[in-house]
PDB file of C-alpha atoms in Angstrom:
ATOM      1  CA  UNK D   1       1.950  26.160  22.255  1.00  0.00           C
ATOM      2  CA  UNK D   2       4.471  26.168  19.430  1.00  0.00           C
ATOM      3  CA  UNK D   3       3.982  24.805  15.909  1.00  0.00           C
ATOM      4  CA  UNK D   4       7.360  24.140  14.203  1.00  0.00           C
ATOM      5  CA  UNK D   5       8.880  24.872  11.854  1.00  0.00           C
ATOM      6  CA  UNK D   6       9.092  28.437  13.124  1.00  0.00           C
ATOM      7  CA  UNK D   7       9.772  31.637  11.214  1.00  0.00           C
ATOM      8  CA  UNK D   8      11.904  33.009   9.753  1.00  0.00           C
ATOM      9  CA  UNK D   9      11.578  30.378   7.039  1.00  0.00           C
ATOM     10  CA  UNK D  10      14.208  29.049   4.687  1.00  0.00           C
ATOM     11  CA  UNK D  11      13.303  27.002   1.616  1.00  0.00           C
ATOM     12  CA  UNK D  12      13.351  23.655   3.429  1.00  0.00           C
ATOM     13  CA  UNK D  13      11.337  24.842   6.448  1.00  0.00           C
ATOM     14  CA  UNK D  14       8.796  26.569   4.163  1.00  0.00           C
ATOM     15  CA  UNK D  15       8.346  23.357   2.154  1.00  0.00           C
ATOM     16  CA  UNK D  16       7.897  21.434   5.417  1.00  0.00           C
ATOM     17  CA  UNK D  17       5.324  23.960   6.690  1.00  0.00           C
ATOM     18  CA  UNK D  18       3.343  23.656   3.448  1.00  0.00           C
ATOM     19  CA  UNK D  19       3.323  19.855   3.599  1.00  0.00           C
ATOM     20  CA  UNK D  20       2.245  19.870   7.252  1.00  0.00           C
ATOM     21  CA  UNK D  21      -0.636  22.194   6.345  1.00  0.00           C
ATOM     22  CA  UNK D  22      -1.620  19.916   3.445  1.00  0.00           C
ATOM     23  CA  UNK D  23      -1.513  16.861   5.702  1.00  0.00           C
ATOM     24  CA  UNK D  24      -3.659  18.588   8.304  1.00  0.00           C
ATOM     25  CA  UNK D  25      -6.322  19.676   5.826  1.00  0.00           C
ATOM     26  CA  UNK D  26      -6.374  16.206   4.259  1.00  0.00           C
ATOM     27  CA  UNK D  27      -7.196  14.788   7.693  1.00  0.00           C
ATOM     28  CA  UNK D  28     -10.472  16.755   7.544  1.00  0.00           C
ATOM     29  CA  UNK D  29     -10.294  17.038  11.351  1.00  0.00           C
ATOM     30  CA  UNK D  30     -11.506  20.599  11.925  1.00  0.00           C
ATOM     31  CA  UNK D  31     -10.597  20.604  15.632  1.00  0.00           C
ATOM     32  CA  UNK D  32      -7.023  19.456  14.968  1.00  0.00           C
ATOM     33  CA  UNK D  33      -6.528  21.732  11.961  1.00  0.00           C
ATOM     34  CA  UNK D  34      -7.825  24.806  13.805  1.00  0.00           C
ATOM     35  CA  UNK D  35      -5.073  24.374  16.412  1.00  0.00           C
ATOM     36  CA  UNK D  36      -2.532  25.438  13.766  1.00  0.00           C
ATOM     37  CA  UNK D  37      -3.997  28.964  13.838  1.00  0.00           C
ATOM     38  CA  UNK D  38      -3.690  31.748  16.402  1.00  0.00           C
ATOM     39  CA  UNK D  39      -6.665  32.421  18.680  1.00  0.00           C
ATOM     40  CA  UNK D  40      -7.251  35.697  16.789  1.00  0.00           C
ATOM     41  CA  UNK D  41      -6.435  34.369  13.294  1.00  0.00           C
ATOM     42  CA  UNK D  42      -7.849  36.348  10.367  1.00  0.00           C
ATOM     43  CA  UNK D  43      -8.891  34.679   7.118  1.00  0.00           C
ATOM     44  CA  UNK D  44     -10.355  35.694   3.820  1.00  0.00           C
ATOM     45  CA  UNK D  45     -11.698  32.643   2.035  1.00  0.00           C
ATOM     46  CA  UNK D  46     -13.595  33.616  -1.113  1.00  0.00           C
ATOM     47  CA  UNK D  47     -16.319  35.894   0.276  1.00  0.00           C
ATOM     48  CA  UNK D  48     -16.178  34.573   3.831  1.00  0.00           C
ATOM     49  CA  UNK D  49     -14.170  36.303   6.555  1.00  0.00           C
ATOM     50  CA  UNK D  50     -12.996  34.444   9.657  1.00  0.00           C
ATOM     51  CA  UNK D  51     -11.734  36.299  12.712  1.00  0.00           C
ATOM     52  CA  UNK D  52     -10.848  33.658  15.320  1.00  0.00           C
ATOM     53  CA  UNK D  53      -9.720  30.079  15.784  1.00  0.00           C
ATOM     54  CA  UNK D  54     -13.274  29.131  16.803  1.00  0.00           C
ATOM     55  CA  UNK D  55     -14.653  30.616  13.579  1.00  0.00           C
ATOM     56  CA  UNK D  56     -11.950  28.784  11.587  1.00  0.00           C
ATOM     57  CA  UNK D  57     -12.989  25.492  13.187  1.00  0.00           C
ATOM     58  CA  UNK D  58     -16.667  26.151  12.383  1.00  0.00           C
ATOM     59  CA  UNK D  59     -15.747  27.110   8.806  1.00  0.00           C
ATOM     60  CA  UNK D  60     -13.733  23.904   8.321  1.00  0.00           C
ATOM     61  CA  UNK D  61     -16.508  21.762   9.813  1.00  0.00           C
ATOM     62  CA  UNK D  62     -19.022  23.237   7.347  1.00  0.00           C
ATOM     63  CA  UNK D  63     -16.561  22.892   4.476  1.00  0.00           C
ATOM     64  CA  UNK D  64     -15.847  19.208   5.004  1.00  0.00           C
ATOM     65  CA  UNK D  65     -19.496  18.393   5.621  1.00  0.00           C
ATOM     66  CA  UNK D  66     -20.229  19.763   2.116  1.00  0.00           C
ATOM     67  CA  UNK D  67     -17.048  18.746   0.285  1.00  0.00           C
ATOM     68  CA  UNK D  68     -17.066  14.951   0.355  1.00  0.00           C
ATOM     69  CA  UNK D  69     -14.051  12.769  -0.489  1.00  0.00           C
ATOM     70  CA  UNK D  70     -11.861  15.886  -0.198  1.00  0.00           C
ATOM     71  CA  UNK D  71      -8.242  15.540  -1.379  1.00  0.00           C
ATOM     72  CA  UNK D  72      -5.804  18.463  -1.459  1.00  0.00           C
ATOM     73  CA  UNK D  73      -2.324  19.129  -2.833  1.00  0.00           C
ATOM     74  CA  UNK D  74      -0.393  22.278  -1.834  1.00  0.00           C
ATOM     75  CA  UNK D  75       2.870  23.538  -3.308  1.00  0.00           C
ATOM     76  CA  UNK D  76       5.234  26.245  -2.120  1.00  0.00           C
ATOM     77  CA  UNK D  77       5.223  29.303  -4.362  1.00  0.00           C
ATOM     78  CA  UNK D  78       7.356  31.795  -2.385  1.00  0.00           C
ATOM     79  CA  UNK D  79       8.483  32.626   1.147  1.00  0.00           C
ATOM     80  CA  UNK D  80      10.176  35.361   3.135  1.00  0.00           C
ATOM     81  CA  UNK D  81      10.601  35.909   6.862  1.00  0.00           C
ATOM     82  CA  UNK D  82       7.301  34.897   8.480  1.00  0.00           C
ATOM     83  CA  UNK D  83       5.273  34.662   5.251  1.00  0.00           C
ATOM     84  CA  UNK D  84       4.610  31.833   2.824  1.00  0.00           C
ATOM     85  CA  UNK D  85       2.682  31.846  -0.470  1.00  0.00           C
ATOM     86  CA  UNK D  86       1.255  28.585  -1.780  1.00  0.00           C
ATOM     87  CA  UNK D  87      -0.737  27.393  -4.716  1.00  0.00           C
ATOM     88  CA  UNK D  88      -3.008  24.405  -4.433  1.00  0.00           C
ATOM     89  CA  UNK D  89      -5.696  22.284  -5.980  1.00  0.00           C
ATOM     90  CA  UNK D  90      -8.264  20.035  -4.384  1.00  0.00           C
ATOM     91  CA  UNK D  91     -10.954  17.672  -5.574  1.00  0.00           C
ATOM     92  CA  UNK D  92     -14.232  16.774  -3.917  1.00  0.00           C
ATOM     93  CA  UNK D  93     -17.753  15.723  -4.723  1.00  0.00           C
ATOM     94  CA  UNK D  94     -21.015  17.146  -3.462  1.00  0.00           C
ATOM     95  CA  UNK D  95     -23.882  15.100  -2.041  1.00  0.00           C
ATOM     96  CA  UNK D  96     -25.406  14.709  -5.527  1.00  0.00           C
ATOM     97  CA  UNK D  97     -22.213  12.996  -6.768  1.00  0.00           C
ATOM     98  CA  UNK D  98     -20.922  15.921  -8.876  1.00  0.00           C
ATOM     99  CA  UNK D  99     -17.120  16.175  -8.728  1.00  0.00           C
ATOM    100  CA  UNK D 100     -15.239  19.486  -8.624  1.00  0.00           C
ATOM    101  CA  UNK D 101     -11.642  20.619  -8.841  1.00  0.00           C
ATOM    102  CA  UNK D 102     -10.725  23.853  -7.107  1.00  0.00           C
ATOM    103  CA  UNK D 103      -7.551  25.822  -7.816  1.00  0.00           C
ATOM    104  CA  UNK D 104      -6.228  28.509  -5.541  1.00  0.00           C
ATOM    105  CA  UNK D 105      -3.510  30.610  -4.041  1.00  0.00           C
ATOM    106  CA  UNK D 106      -2.995  31.411  -0.381  1.00  0.00           C
ATOM    107  CA  UNK D 107      -0.857  33.963   1.394  1.00  0.00           C
ATOM    108  CA  UNK D 108       0.028  33.026   4.956  1.00  0.00           C
ATOM    109  CA  UNK D 109       1.520  35.043   7.805  1.00  0.00           C
ATOM    110  CA  UNK D 110       2.832  33.345  10.940  1.00  0.00           C
ATOM    111  CA  UNK D 111       3.335  34.414  14.529  1.00  0.00           C
ATOM    112  CA  UNK D 112       6.694  33.773  16.193  1.00  0.00           C
ATOM    113  CA  UNK D 113       5.355  30.501  17.670  1.00  0.00           C
ATOM    114  CA  UNK D 114       4.650  29.096  14.188  1.00  0.00           C
ATOM    115  CA  UNK D 115       0.862  29.460  14.397  1.00  0.00           C
ATOM    116  CA  UNK D 116      -0.782  31.025  11.363  1.00  0.00           C
ATOM    117  CA  UNK D 117      -2.229  34.437  12.139  1.00  0.00           C
ATOM    118  CA  UNK D 118      -3.433  35.375   8.648  1.00  0.00           C
ATOM    119  CA  UNK D 119      -4.677  33.357   5.671  1.00  0.00           C
ATOM    120  CA  UNK D 120      -5.809  35.035   2.452  1.00  0.00           C
ATOM    121  CA  UNK D 121      -7.239  32.578  -0.090  1.00  0.00           C
ATOM    122  CA  UNK D 122      -8.337  33.079  -3.673  1.00  0.00           C
ATOM    123  CA  UNK D 123     -10.103  30.058  -5.148  1.00  0.00           C
ATOM    124  CA  UNK D 124     -11.741  29.083  -8.433  1.00  0.00           C
ATOM    125  CA  UNK D 125     -13.460  25.795  -9.038  1.00  0.00           C
ATOM    126  CA  UNK D 126     -14.938  23.915 -11.926  1.00  0.00           C
ATOM    127  CA  UNK D 127     -17.134  20.862 -12.224  1.00  0.00           C
ATOM    128  CA  UNK D 128     -15.297  17.788 -13.498  1.00  0.00           C
ATOM    129  CA  UNK D 129     -16.392  14.287 -14.368  1.00  0.00           C
ATOM    130  CA  UNK D 130     -15.325  11.409 -12.161  1.00  0.00           C
ATOM    131  CA  UNK D 131     -13.115  10.236 -15.035  1.00  0.00           C
ATOM    132  CA  UNK D 132     -11.247  13.591 -14.964  1.00  0.00           C
ATOM    133  CA  UNK D 133     -10.183  13.172 -11.340  1.00  0.00           C
ATOM    134  CA  UNK D 134      -6.427  13.163 -10.742  1.00  0.00           C
ATOM    135  CA  UNK D 135      -6.175  12.747  -6.945  1.00  0.00           C
ATOM    136  CA  UNK D 136      -6.562   9.018  -6.329  1.00  0.00           C
ATOM    137  CA  UNK D 137      -5.236   8.093  -2.910  1.00  0.00           C
ATOM    138  CA  UNK D 138      -7.074   6.737   0.117  1.00  0.00           C
ATOM    139  CA  UNK D 139      -8.630   9.518   2.197  1.00  0.00           C
ATOM    140  CA  UNK D 140      -6.080  11.113   4.488  1.00  0.00           C
ATOM    141  CA  UNK D 141      -2.443  12.061   3.923  1.00  0.00           C
ATOM    142  CA  UNK D 142      -1.253  12.166   0.309  1.00  0.00           C
ATOM    143  CA  UNK D 143       1.374   9.454  -0.214  1.00  0.00           C
ATOM    144  CA  UNK D 144       4.905  10.773  -0.713  1.00  0.00           C
ATOM    145  CA  UNK D 145       5.117   9.133  -4.147  1.00  0.00           C
ATOM    146  CA  UNK D 146       1.847  10.649  -5.432  1.00  0.00           C
ATOM    147  CA  UNK D 147       2.364  13.332  -8.104  1.00  0.00           C
ATOM    148  CA  UNK D 148       2.238  16.976  -7.041  1.00  0.00           C
ATOM    149  CA  UNK D 149       0.699  20.004  -8.725  1.00  0.00           C
ATOM    150  CA  UNK D 150       3.630  20.638 -11.036  1.00  0.00           C
ATOM    151  CA  UNK D 151       3.519  17.008 -12.169  1.00  0.00           C
ATOM    152  CA  UNK D 152      -0.084  17.549 -13.293  1.00  0.00           C
ATOM    153  CA  UNK D 153       0.668  20.914 -14.890  1.00  0.00           C
ATOM    154  CA  UNK D 154      -1.827  22.631 -12.579  1.00  0.00           C
TER     155      UNK D 154
END
């Protein structure tokens, strides 16, 4: 299985890879999203460590069961060869109705087939009021004309 665009990345292919990852995560389909990672993928996500595609799928299932109305924006930060760095923000609410905005950075490393073999994430989040929300699109893919992170000054 191959997951284009493939490394080595140029600016355009890195931007495309970032948007495809954003679109996948906004689908909140853990099975589909997990297929973008190698069988032996390694993640660090806050204090949780993932060491396989199956663990990534379980992690994502738990995440999206807790983080309701999840909406994510990713933006390319840097790239070289088979690595991409992104910054991102996402908004969600918990089951009590409290909204949150999380900000983070990820470093990605890809195998030759375009599957992600490493994901290192650093994330901070803060509670926000519903009125402070910025990500207002129907659940699913962010519309092309919706502002990005730089537009919000995040």
